[in-house]
């Protein structure tokens, strides 16, 4: 059987998977702390035997996260925190510690700092962060220390990772990993700011166009291949007059 | 086919975003209104190839896998409780709160609600009420023969009565604070009610323990910043457009696929 259609099909399938990744990036173009996802394509070589050269099938063995910082937007809210640098906030969830770039925090009715999904934000030492109800003017500095006037109330934890790519997405803009978190080196907290999604609309649109055209051309290729096969069989099976 | 659903989640999220922005713009001049913001979360991920699986028999593991996200959802619509600008009205019964705290308003069903809108009036009986006629708690009655009413920063309401040289105190306004004011439930008419998320109200004397002070003759404007809202509107509109583009692109890709078979 002719392999060319299958090689094209592998490309076609990879294109559709790329489309899904692009669609998810665009859907999250306004999601606080979201980082874009990219697929990496590879060729998968198959020995075509003595006559044919090696065949290169398209394969998408991995996707990676774009870890560049998103645009930082001023909100002026006390509990809106953005991290400049490669750091993450630690979040306590029923399934274990999770990490996030989204710093749109709130207080729950116990006065603890929580994410919008209600999970507790972990402090420097690993416990939750309690804000007294009579706090007047909360200042959170670059290192994450929370102060009300001269009283220090705690410290928002920042963690960094040796390899950010090992962090796995779990939804709700959170990540999980088995890698041990490290202390902050260059990461700094900015109070009253939020890190927006780092998805670039223009790039995604160009990608979309590219995907669309590529599907068209691969589909065309398959069509041509079938046409050839049809013509071949027509020619050779034509009854002789 | 996932793409179509992913784009659909993006479209509905941006629709919500525009809804919230238009609500903010519509309430740009509403006394005591607090700007709202739609916040989004990415949906769950499908692991098509899990991180850490073996790639070859030489103990090579996949450093990163393939994760396909399934779109976006609206996680919350939170309120920005920053102080709004304060505007002079010269009306003695207009009160602005500087800092934290809500006025308490008695609803007709006997329960309490809370507001930042200090546009108060007097009822025919001389009781301090809101524009809707709901009584302000604690009840303050201004005598019929009062010449003037003055409200101090700490909430003491004093009246001057003809023929009496000294002002008389007729009551003290209190402010309710919440540990999580963002969690209050809006019920319209600038009123909020307590919820599990907001925590119970903590009554306080204005000016003490982090509670705000009162400013007579002023009103607190909404804290909506029109420039910010319009910028957000453009962002939301463009994001919406991009998602529709994804829909068309996916549709055309599927179409070209269907034509070839």
Tab-separated table of C-alpha atoms in Angstrom:
chain	number	residue	atom	x	y	z
A	1	UNK	CA	0.000	0.000	0.000
A	2	UNK	CA	1.164	3.473	-0.796
A	3	UNK	CA	2.516	5.226	2.280
A	4	UNK	CA	2.144	8.806	1.094
A	5	UNK	CA	-1.470	9.073	2.234
A	6	UNK	CA	-0.565	7.851	5.708
A	7	UNK	CA	2.310	10.275	6.001
A	8	UNK	CA	-0.056	13.092	5.066
A	9	UNK	CA	-2.624	11.756	7.497
A	10	UNK	CA	-0.113	11.929	10.343
A	11	UNK	CA	0.400	15.572	9.486
A	12	UNK	CA	-3.337	16.146	9.283
A	13	UNK	CA	-3.878	14.682	12.753
A	14	UNK	CA	-1.049	16.723	14.202
A	15	UNK	CA	-2.589	19.863	12.712
A	16	UNK	CA	-5.906	19.193	14.407
A	17	UNK	CA	-4.190	18.648	17.716
A	18	UNK	CA	-2.323	21.897	17.269
A	19	UNK	CA	-5.652	23.563	16.539
A	20	UNK	CA	-6.976	22.359	19.894
A	21	UNK	CA	-3.965	23.755	21.707
A	22	UNK	CA	-4.309	27.075	19.867
A	23	UNK	CA	-8.041	27.216	20.616
A	24	UNK	CA	-7.333	26.717	24.319
A	25	UNK	CA	-4.726	29.488	24.263
A	26	UNK	CA	-7.178	31.873	22.634
A	27	UNK	CA	-9.985	30.891	25.015
A	28	UNK	CA	-7.636	31.841	27.866
A	29	UNK	CA	-6.388	35.101	26.393
A	30	UNK	CA	-7.970	36.939	29.363
A	31	UNK	CA	-7.319	34.385	32.109
A	32	UNK	CA	-5.202	35.807	34.905
A	33	UNK	CA	-1.898	33.948	35.299
A	34	UNK	CA	-2.457	31.722	32.250
A	35	UNK	CA	0.591	30.708	30.249
A	36	UNK	CA	0.338	29.641	26.627
A	37	UNK	CA	0.893	26.070	25.500
A	38	UNK	CA	2.843	25.010	22.421
A	39	UNK	CA	3.202	21.697	20.660
A	40	UNK	CA	6.552	20.463	19.457
A	41	UNK	CA	6.556	18.396	16.329
A	42	UNK	CA	9.018	15.746	15.509
A	43	UNK	CA	9.463	13.392	12.641
A	44	UNK	CA	9.052	9.719	13.210
A	45	UNK	CA	11.309	7.853	10.814
A	46	UNK	CA	10.247	4.566	9.377
A	47	UNK	CA	12.514	2.509	7.202
A	48	UNK	CA	10.820	2.208	3.865
A	49	UNK	CA	12.836	-0.768	2.761
A	50	UNK	CA	15.520	-0.928	0.109
A	51	UNK	CA	13.698	0.834	-2.687
A	52	UNK	CA	12.010	3.712	-0.890
A	53	UNK	CA	13.817	6.302	1.172
A	54	UNK	CA	13.038	6.585	4.875
A	55	UNK	CA	9.578	7.889	5.591
A	56	UNK	CA	9.114	10.775	7.990
A	57	UNK	CA	5.784	10.742	9.792
A	58	UNK	CA	4.753	13.838	11.737
A	59	UNK	CA	4.625	13.235	15.469
A	60	UNK	CA	3.801	15.514	18.366
A	61	UNK	CA	5.669	13.995	21.279
A	62	UNK	CA	5.369	16.903	23.637
A	63	UNK	CA	3.860	20.236	24.394
A	64	UNK	CA	5.554	22.879	26.464
A	65	UNK	CA	4.470	25.889	28.396
A	66	UNK	CA	5.474	29.374	27.393
A	67	UNK	CA	6.914	30.614	30.700
A	68	UNK	CA	7.468	34.201	29.674
A	69	UNK	CA	5.810	36.696	31.997
A	70	UNK	CA	2.395	37.994	30.948
A	71	UNK	CA	1.538	41.660	30.804
A	72	UNK	CA	1.096	43.144	34.249
A	73	UNK	CA	-2.018	45.187	34.825
A	74	UNK	CA	-2.638	47.637	37.641
A	75	UNK	CA	-5.788	46.985	39.664
A	76	UNK	CA	-5.039	48.787	42.934
A	77	UNK	CA	-6.601	45.976	45.010
A	78	UNK	CA	-4.831	45.144	48.270
A	79	UNK	CA	-4.887	41.409	47.633
A	80	UNK	CA	-4.066	41.447	43.929
A	81	UNK	CA	-0.482	40.238	43.715
A	82	UNK	CA	1.703	39.722	40.660
A	83	UNK	CA	5.056	37.962	40.671
A	84	UNK	CA	7.769	39.407	38.502
A	85	UNK	CA	10.251	36.669	37.736
A	86	UNK	CA	10.005	32.880	37.608
A	87	UNK	CA	8.257	32.431	40.973
A	88	UNK	CA	4.915	30.829	41.867
A	89	UNK	CA	2.488	31.119	44.781
A	90	UNK	CA	1.872	27.939	46.795
A	91	UNK	CA	-1.745	26.952	47.256
A	92	UNK	CA	-3.146	24.392	49.682
A	93	UNK	CA	-5.780	22.171	48.047
A	94	UNK	CA	-7.408	18.945	49.257
A	95	UNK	CA	-5.263	17.112	46.705
A	96	UNK	CA	-1.981	18.555	47.929
A	97	UNK	CA	0.071	21.661	47.327
A	98	UNK	CA	-0.469	23.354	43.990
A	99	UNK	CA	1.356	26.276	42.415
A	100	UNK	CA	-0.037	29.244	40.534
A	101	UNK	CA	0.898	32.508	38.868
A	102	UNK	CA	-2.596	33.944	39.384
A	103	UNK	CA	-2.467	36.296	42.355
A	104	UNK	CA	-6.080	37.494	42.438
A	105	UNK	CA	-6.572	36.613	46.083
A	106	UNK	CA	-9.418	37.268	48.497
A	107	UNK	CA	-10.089	36.840	52.178
A	108	UNK	CA	-12.419	34.087	53.319
A	109	UNK	CA	-14.769	34.505	56.266
A	110	UNK	CA	-12.042	33.325	58.664
A	111	UNK	CA	-9.798	36.162	57.470
A	112	UNK	CA	-7.420	33.846	55.627
A	113	UNK	CA	-5.906	34.713	52.259
A	114	UNK	CA	-7.485	32.438	49.627
A	115	UNK	CA	-7.636	32.078	45.848
A	116	UNK	CA	-10.872	32.856	43.998
A	117	UNK	CA	-11.629	29.144	44.148
A	118	UNK	CA	-11.377	29.297	47.951
A	119	UNK	CA	-8.076	27.434	48.425
A	120	UNK	CA	-5.708	28.791	51.077
A	121	UNK	CA	-2.603	30.647	49.983
A	122	UNK	CA	0.427	29.306	51.824
A	123	UNK	CA	2.797	31.571	53.678
A	124	UNK	CA	6.539	31.470	53.815
A	125	UNK	CA	6.555	28.813	56.538
A	126	UNK	CA	3.854	26.699	54.905
A	127	UNK	CA	0.832	27.724	57.001
A	128	UNK	CA	-2.126	29.816	55.908
A	129	UNK	CA	-1.994	33.608	56.052
A	130	UNK	CA	-4.313	35.244	58.560
A	131	UNK	CA	-5.287	38.884	58.190
A	132	UNK	CA	-6.772	40.488	61.330
A	133	UNK	CA	-10.091	42.198	60.742
A	134	UNK	CA	-8.959	45.543	62.090
A	135	UNK	CA	-6.040	45.811	59.683
A	136	UNK	CA	-6.162	49.279	58.195
A	137	UNK	CA	-3.540	49.740	55.589
A	138	UNK	CA	-1.969	46.543	54.403
A	139	UNK	CA	1.300	46.748	52.568
A	140	UNK	CA	2.796	43.692	50.922
A	141	UNK	CA	6.394	44.250	49.921
A	142	UNK	CA	8.519	42.683	47.193
A	143	UNK	CA	9.527	39.748	49.375
A	144	UNK	CA	5.881	39.074	50.226
A	145	UNK	CA	6.006	40.392	53.794
A	146	UNK	CA	2.621	41.674	54.898
A	147	UNK	CA	2.633	44.649	57.201
A	148	UNK	CA	-0.042	46.813	58.754
A	149	UNK	CA	1.781	49.932	59.843
A	150	UNK	CA	4.659	48.612	61.930
A	151	UNK	CA	3.078	45.209	62.598
A	152	UNK	CA	4.325	42.348	60.477
A	153	UNK	CA	1.483	39.918	59.893
A	154	UNK	CA	3.144	37.208	57.836
A	155	UNK	CA	4.734	36.535	54.541
A	156	UNK	CA	3.293	35.311	51.260
A	157	UNK	CA	5.405	32.386	50.075
A	158	UNK	CA	7.110	32.493	46.683
A	159	UNK	CA	8.693	29.352	45.274
A	160	UNK	CA	10.807	28.754	42.219
A	161	UNK	CA	11.673	25.540	40.404
A	162	UNK	CA	14.854	24.241	38.854
A	163	UNK	CA	12.884	23.204	35.796
A	164	UNK	CA	9.582	24.989	35.335
A	165	UNK	CA	8.575	22.656	32.512
A	166	UNK	CA	8.032	19.737	34.887
A	167	UNK	CA	5.012	21.541	36.321
A	168	UNK	CA	1.867	19.871	35.108
A	169	UNK	CA	-1.337	21.782	34.542
A	170	UNK	CA	-4.335	20.771	36.631
A	171	UNK	CA	-6.840	23.462	35.627
A	172	UNK	CA	-7.953	26.512	37.645
A	173	UNK	CA	-4.608	28.049	36.519
A	174	UNK	CA	-2.821	25.774	38.984
A	175	UNK	CA	0.088	23.409	38.483
A	176	UNK	CA	1.340	20.360	40.304
A	177	UNK	CA	4.767	18.828	40.469
A	178	UNK	CA	6.784	16.263	42.398
A	179	UNK	CA	9.840	18.471	42.178
A	180	UNK	CA	10.854	20.125	45.436
A	181	UNK	CA	10.261	23.881	45.353
A	182	UNK	CA	13.220	26.203	45.877
A	183	UNK	CA	13.306	29.568	47.572
A	184	UNK	CA	12.927	32.777	45.588
A	185	UNK	CA	15.987	34.218	43.882
A	186	UNK	CA	14.912	36.953	41.505
A	187	UNK	CA	11.136	36.769	41.993
A	188	UNK	CA	9.402	39.782	43.492
A	189	UNK	CA	5.816	40.436	44.488
A	190	UNK	CA	4.016	43.505	43.222
A	191	UNK	CA	0.960	44.516	45.227
A	192	UNK	CA	-2.042	45.935	43.386
A	193	UNK	CA	-1.073	44.347	40.097
A	194	UNK	CA	-2.156	41.202	38.302
A	195	UNK	CA	-0.244	39.156	35.785
A	196	UNK	CA	-2.487	38.649	32.815
A	197	UNK	CA	-2.366	35.789	30.348
A	198	UNK	CA	0.856	35.723	28.322
A	199	UNK	CA	-0.976	34.592	25.194
A	200	UNK	CA	-0.316	36.946	22.307
A	201	UNK	CA	-3.450	37.361	20.214
A	202	UNK	CA	-1.535	38.218	17.059
A	203	UNK	CA	0.692	35.155	17.271
A	204	UNK	CA	-2.243	32.854	17.866
A	205	UNK	CA	-4.177	34.335	14.958
A	206	UNK	CA	-1.229	33.843	12.612
A	207	UNK	CA	-0.914	30.302	13.870
A	208	UNK	CA	-4.585	29.711	13.274
A	209	UNK	CA	-4.297	30.933	9.697
A	210	UNK	CA	-1.272	28.745	9.163
A	211	UNK	CA	-3.112	25.694	10.524
A	212	UNK	CA	-6.105	26.412	8.364
A	213	UNK	CA	-4.021	26.688	5.184
A	214	UNK	CA	-1.945	23.637	6.034
A	215	UNK	CA	-5.050	21.500	6.532
A	216	UNK	CA	-6.305	22.716	3.186
A	217	UNK	CA	-3.098	21.755	1.439
A	218	UNK	CA	-2.770	18.355	3.135
A	219	UNK	CA	-6.403	17.609	2.298
A	220	UNK	CA	-5.669	18.623	-1.263
A	221	UNK	CA	-2.677	16.301	-1.295
A	222	UNK	CA	-4.758	13.337	-0.136
A	223	UNK	CA	-7.296	14.191	-2.815
A	224	UNK	CA	-4.599	14.228	-5.501
A	225	UNK	CA	-3.236	10.898	-4.266
A	226	UNK	CA	-6.637	9.253	-4.480
A	227	UNK	CA	-7.155	10.791	-7.886
A	228	UNK	CA	-3.916	9.253	-9.066
A	229	UNK	CA	-4.881	5.866	-7.703
A	230	UNK	CA	-8.296	6.065	-9.325
A	231	UNK	CA	-6.821	7.027	-12.668
A	232	UNK	CA	-4.281	4.220	-12.425
A	233	UNK	CA	-6.903	1.639	-11.757
A	234	UNK	CA	-9.139	3.066	-14.467
A	235	UNK	CA	-6.342	2.902	-17.009
A	236	UNK	CA	-5.292	-0.619	-16.197
A	237	UNK	CA	-8.732	-2.087	-15.777
A	238	UNK	CA	-10.199	-0.601	-18.943
A	239	UNK	CA	-11.686	-3.476	-20.950
A	240	UNK	CA	-10.013	-3.811	-24.305
A	241	UNK	CA	-12.306	-3.253	-27.171
B	1	UNK	CA	-14.088	18.413	17.361
B	2	UNK	CA	-12.825	19.541	20.813
B	3	UNK	CA	-11.780	22.816	19.215
B	4	UNK	CA	-15.374	23.888	18.616
B	5	UNK	CA	-16.206	23.368	22.288
B	6	UNK	CA	-13.025	25.106	23.430
B	7	UNK	CA	-13.869	28.129	21.289
B	8	UNK	CA	-17.414	28.063	22.668
B	9	UNK	CA	-16.118	28.282	26.260
B	10	UNK	CA	-13.970	31.241	25.166
B	11	UNK	CA	-16.944	32.967	23.586
B	12	UNK	CA	-19.177	32.569	26.615
B	13	UNK	CA	-16.380	33.754	28.939
B	14	UNK	CA	-15.848	36.912	26.883
B	15	UNK	CA	-19.605	37.433	26.751
B	16	UNK	CA	-19.643	37.370	30.564
B	17	UNK	CA	-16.707	39.767	30.553
B	18	UNK	CA	-18.613	42.237	28.355
B	19	UNK	CA	-21.710	41.820	30.550
B	20	UNK	CA	-19.699	42.787	33.641
B	21	UNK	CA	-18.022	45.721	31.892
B	22	UNK	CA	-21.340	47.074	30.628
B	23	UNK	CA	-22.781	46.758	34.139
B	24	UNK	CA	-19.824	48.786	35.446
B	25	UNK	CA	-20.235	51.457	32.786
B	26	UNK	CA	-23.988	51.633	33.368
B	27	UNK	CA	-23.263	52.240	37.073
B	28	UNK	CA	-20.479	54.739	36.500
B	29	UNK	CA	-22.382	57.465	38.358
B	30	UNK	CA	-24.203	55.254	40.877
B	31	UNK	CA	-23.499	56.410	44.425
B	32	UNK	CA	-21.484	53.862	46.402
B	33	UNK	CA	-21.195	51.435	43.469
B	34	UNK	CA	-18.139	49.171	43.497
B	35	UNK	CA	-16.525	48.109	40.254
B	36	UNK	CA	-16.829	44.436	39.381
B	37	UNK	CA	-14.446	42.239	37.488
B	38	UNK	CA	-14.945	38.862	35.815
B	39	UNK	CA	-12.162	36.425	36.631
B	40	UNK	CA	-11.420	33.338	34.611
B	41	UNK	CA	-9.790	29.977	35.194
B	42	UNK	CA	-8.557	27.467	32.660
B	43	UNK	CA	-10.574	24.256	32.531
B	44	UNK	CA	-9.180	20.797	33.154
B	45	UNK	CA	-6.513	19.243	30.954
B	46	UNK	CA	-6.504	16.010	29.018
B	47	UNK	CA	-3.215	14.182	29.265
B	48	UNK	CA	-2.567	12.759	25.815
B	49	UNK	CA	0.923	11.807	26.754
B	50	UNK	CA	1.811	11.943	30.397
B	51	UNK	CA	4.972	13.594	31.651
B	52	UNK	CA	7.575	11.124	32.870
B	53	UNK	CA	6.536	8.131	30.786
B	54	UNK	CA	9.238	6.042	29.151
B	55	UNK	CA	9.985	6.951	25.574
B	56	UNK	CA	12.453	4.206	24.718
B	57	UNK	CA	13.689	1.096	26.419
B	58	UNK	CA	16.847	2.926	27.436
B	59	UNK	CA	15.190	4.487	30.453
B	60	UNK	CA	14.627	7.784	28.709
B	61	UNK	CA	11.632	9.523	30.115
B	62	UNK	CA	9.501	12.190	28.528
B	63	UNK	CA	10.475	15.492	30.169
B	64	UNK	CA	7.172	17.080	29.205
B	65	UNK	CA	4.022	15.407	27.962
B	66	UNK	CA	1.164	16.537	25.781
B	67	UNK	CA	-1.603	18.246	27.689
B	68	UNK	CA	-4.626	19.569	25.855
B	69	UNK	CA	-6.613	22.137	27.759
B	70	UNK	CA	-10.351	22.188	27.351
B	71	UNK	CA	-11.018	25.913	27.478
B	72	UNK	CA	-11.941	28.491	30.063
B	73	UNK	CA	-14.644	29.093	32.629
B	74	UNK	CA	-15.758	32.063	34.663
B	75	UNK	CA	-14.412	31.468	38.153
B	76	UNK	CA	-15.715	34.525	39.918
B	77	UNK	CA	-17.015	38.026	39.542
B	78	UNK	CA	-15.260	39.904	42.266
B	79	UNK	CA	-15.762	43.423	43.501
B	80	UNK	CA	-13.112	46.050	43.845
B	81	UNK	CA	-13.794	47.546	47.268
B	82	UNK	CA	-11.438	50.504	46.862
B	83	UNK	CA	-12.704	53.882	48.041
B	84	UNK	CA	-14.603	55.821	45.398
B	85	UNK	CA	-14.117	59.553	44.922
B	86	UNK	CA	-16.037	61.777	47.305
B	87	UNK	CA	-18.257	64.512	45.970
B	88	UNK	CA	-19.651	67.497	47.860
B	89	UNK	CA	-23.433	67.832	47.732
B	90	UNK	CA	-24.085	70.343	50.555
B	91	UNK	CA	-27.026	68.219	51.599
B	92	UNK	CA	-26.871	67.685	55.393
B	93	UNK	CA	-28.335	64.187	55.114
B	94	UNK	CA	-25.815	62.973	52.545
B	95	UNK	CA	-23.073	60.968	54.238
B	96	UNK	CA	-19.973	59.438	52.715
B	97	UNK	CA	-17.900	56.781	54.472
B	98	UNK	CA	-14.171	57.319	54.297
B	99	UNK	CA	-12.486	53.979	54.782
B	100	UNK	CA	-14.054	50.678	55.646
B	101	UNK	CA	-17.600	50.128	56.759
B	102	UNK	CA	-21.196	49.905	55.600
B	103	UNK	CA	-24.348	51.628	56.793
B	104	UNK	CA	-26.993	49.234	58.095
B	105	UNK	CA	-30.413	49.383	56.502
B	106	UNK	CA	-33.512	47.618	57.805
B	107	UNK	CA	-35.367	45.822	55.012
B	108	UNK	CA	-39.204	45.628	55.086
B	109	UNK	CA	-38.965	41.921	56.025
B	110	UNK	CA	-37.070	42.840	59.199
B	111	UNK	CA	-33.639	41.628	58.078
B	112	UNK	CA	-30.601	43.845	57.775
B	113	UNK	CA	-28.835	44.922	54.614
B	114	UNK	CA	-25.698	46.988	54.145
B	115	UNK	CA	-24.831	49.884	51.856
B	116	UNK	CA	-22.122	52.409	51.021
B	117	UNK	CA	-24.742	54.757	49.618
B	118	UNK	CA	-25.347	57.460	52.200
B	119	UNK	CA	-28.091	59.375	50.352
B	120	UNK	CA	-30.433	59.562	53.317
B	121	UNK	CA	-33.786	61.311	53.684
B	122	UNK	CA	-36.277	61.851	56.467
B	123	UNK	CA	-39.532	59.947	56.632
B	124	UNK	CA	-42.787	61.800	57.499
B	125	UNK	CA	-42.143	60.744	61.108
B	126	UNK	CA	-38.676	62.286	61.065
B	127	UNK	CA	-36.819	58.950	60.936
B	128	UNK	CA	-33.631	58.688	58.896
B	129	UNK	CA	-34.370	56.479	55.849
B	130	UNK	CA	-32.762	55.542	52.523
B	131	UNK	CA	-34.144	56.709	49.172
B	132	UNK	CA	-36.311	53.596	49.038
B	133	UNK	CA	-37.760	54.521	52.444
B	134	UNK	CA	-35.972	51.766	54.353
B	135	UNK	CA	-35.012	52.709	57.878
B	136	UNK	CA	-31.359	53.252	58.720
B	137	UNK	CA	-30.192	51.284	61.762
B	138	UNK	CA	-29.839	52.241	64.576
B	139	UNK	CA	-33.030	54.321	64.205
B	140	UNK	CA	-32.411	58.068	64.369
B	141	UNK	CA	-35.369	60.391	64.815
B	142	UNK	CA	-34.914	64.055	64.034
B	143	UNK	CA	-37.450	66.198	65.961
B	144	UNK	CA	-39.906	68.252	63.900
B	145	UNK	CA	-38.675	71.539	65.290
B	146	UNK	CA	-35.011	70.868	64.563
B	147	UNK	CA	-33.301	73.743	62.809
B	148	UNK	CA	-30.272	71.876	61.604
B	149	UNK	CA	-28.732	68.407	61.731
B	150	UNK	CA	-25.044	67.782	62.071
B	151	UNK	CA	-23.336	64.413	61.832
B	152	UNK	CA	-19.846	64.127	63.295
B	153	UNK	CA	-17.070	61.974	61.798
B	154	UNK	CA	-17.667	59.426	64.562
B	155	UNK	CA	-21.341	59.143	63.667
B	156	UNK	CA	-22.964	61.236	66.391
B	157	UNK	CA	-26.141	62.899	65.084
B	158	UNK	CA	-26.834	66.237	66.756
B	159	UNK	CA	-29.701	68.645	66.177
B	160	UNK	CA	-30.152	72.317	66.999
B	161	UNK	CA	-33.596	73.114	68.327
B	162	UNK	CA	-34.999	76.607	68.309
B	163	UNK	CA	-34.644	78.350	71.621
B	164	UNK	CA	-31.993	75.991	72.915
B	165	UNK	CA	-28.405	77.139	72.784
B	166	UNK	CA	-26.912	73.652	73.009
B	167	UNK	CA	-27.033	70.969	70.333
B	168	UNK	CA	-28.782	67.775	71.327
B	169	UNK	CA	-27.570	64.348	70.438
B	170	UNK	CA	-30.402	62.254	68.971
B	171	UNK	CA	-28.436	59.112	68.196
B	172	UNK	CA	-25.244	57.595	66.906
B	173	UNK	CA	-24.751	55.925	63.560
B	174	UNK	CA	-22.717	52.745	63.532
B	175	UNK	CA	-20.844	51.112	60.699
B	176	UNK	CA	-20.679	47.396	59.962
B	177	UNK	CA	-17.428	45.955	58.671
B	178	UNK	CA	-16.852	42.545	57.165
B	179	UNK	CA	-13.720	40.481	57.099
B	180	UNK	CA	-14.374	39.741	53.417
B	181	UNK	CA	-16.493	42.570	51.966
B	182	UNK	CA	-16.017	40.998	48.536
B	183	UNK	CA	-18.189	38.122	49.656
B	184	UNK	CA	-21.266	40.299	50.325
B	185	UNK	CA	-24.254	39.456	48.200
B	186	UNK	CA	-25.641	42.321	46.127
B	187	UNK	CA	-29.439	42.564	46.107
B	188	UNK	CA	-29.816	45.694	43.973
B	189	UNK	CA	-30.742	49.243	45.082
B	190	UNK	CA	-27.094	49.629	46.209
B	191	UNK	CA	-27.779	47.181	49.019
B	192	UNK	CA	-25.864	44.113	50.090
B	193	UNK	CA	-26.722	41.284	52.452
B	194	UNK	CA	-24.442	39.161	54.566
B	195	UNK	CA	-23.369	35.771	53.201
B	196	UNK	CA	-21.316	32.827	54.461
B	197	UNK	CA	-18.394	34.134	52.447
B	198	UNK	CA	-18.518	37.670	53.834
B	199	UNK	CA	-18.629	36.512	57.437
B	200	UNK	CA	-20.905	38.102	60.038
B	201	UNK	CA	-21.051	41.907	60.324
B	202	UNK	CA	-18.844	43.448	63.002
B	203	UNK	CA	-20.393	46.613	64.375
B	204	UNK	CA	-18.023	49.397	65.134
B	205	UNK	CA	-17.807	53.019	66.116
B	206	UNK	CA	-16.661	55.114	63.144
B	207	UNK	CA	-13.013	56.065	63.454
B	208	UNK	CA	-12.082	53.232	65.794
B	209	UNK	CA	-10.284	49.947	65.130
B	210	UNK	CA	-9.946	50.337	61.396
B	211	UNK	CA	-13.535	51.486	60.839
B	212	UNK	CA	-13.952	54.429	58.475
B	213	UNK	CA	-15.205	57.877	59.407
B	214	UNK	CA	-18.289	59.782	58.240
B	215	UNK	CA	-18.319	62.850	56.101
B	216	UNK	CA	-21.497	64.916	56.189
B	217	UNK	CA	-22.584	66.722	53.023
B	218	UNK	CA	-20.656	64.414	50.744
B	219	UNK	CA	-21.433	61.299	48.742
B	220	UNK	CA	-19.147	58.516	47.634
B	221	UNK	CA	-19.148	58.139	43.869
B	222	UNK	CA	-18.726	54.817	42.161
B	223	UNK	CA	-15.109	53.684	41.900
B	224	UNK	CA	-15.521	52.769	38.226
B	225	UNK	CA	-12.715	54.140	36.118
B	226	UNK	CA	-14.173	54.716	32.631
B	227	UNK	CA	-10.795	54.633	30.892
B	228	UNK	CA	-10.039	51.260	32.415
B	229	UNK	CA	-13.491	49.929	31.510
B	230	UNK	CA	-13.248	51.033	27.883
B	231	UNK	CA	-9.798	49.450	27.607
B	232	UNK	CA	-11.186	46.248	29.098
B	233	UNK	CA	-14.110	46.426	26.681
B	234	UNK	CA	-11.756	46.570	23.704
B	235	UNK	CA	-9.730	43.673	25.096
B	236	UNK	CA	-12.908	41.624	25.634
B	237	UNK	CA	-14.225	42.467	22.178
B	238	UNK	CA	-10.993	41.451	20.470
B	239	UNK	CA	-10.794	38.272	22.515
B	240	UNK	CA	-14.349	37.469	21.469
B	241	UNK	CA	-13.445	38.046	17.837
B	242	UNK	CA	-10.424	35.771	18.126
B	243	UNK	CA	-12.588	32.980	19.491
B	244	UNK	CA	-15.031	33.349	16.605
B	245	UNK	CA	-12.025	33.133	14.272
B	246	UNK	CA	-11.091	29.842	15.919
B	247	UNK	CA	-14.620	28.608	15.285
B	248	UNK	CA	-14.467	29.556	11.585
B	249	UNK	CA	-10.964	28.146	11.185
B	250	UNK	CA	-11.938	24.832	12.801
B	251	UNK	CA	-15.057	24.722	10.703
B	252	UNK	CA	-13.142	25.317	7.477
B	253	UNK	CA	-10.502	22.764	8.406
B	254	UNK	CA	-13.188	20.159	9.000
B	255	UNK	CA	-14.843	21.196	5.773
B	256	UNK	CA	-11.688	20.704	3.729
B	257	UNK	CA	-11.321	17.321	5.397
B	258	UNK	CA	-14.874	16.347	4.518
B	259	UNK	CA	-14.475	17.420	0.926
B	260	UNK	CA	-11.513	15.184	0.380
B	261	UNK	CA	-13.246	11.969	1.417
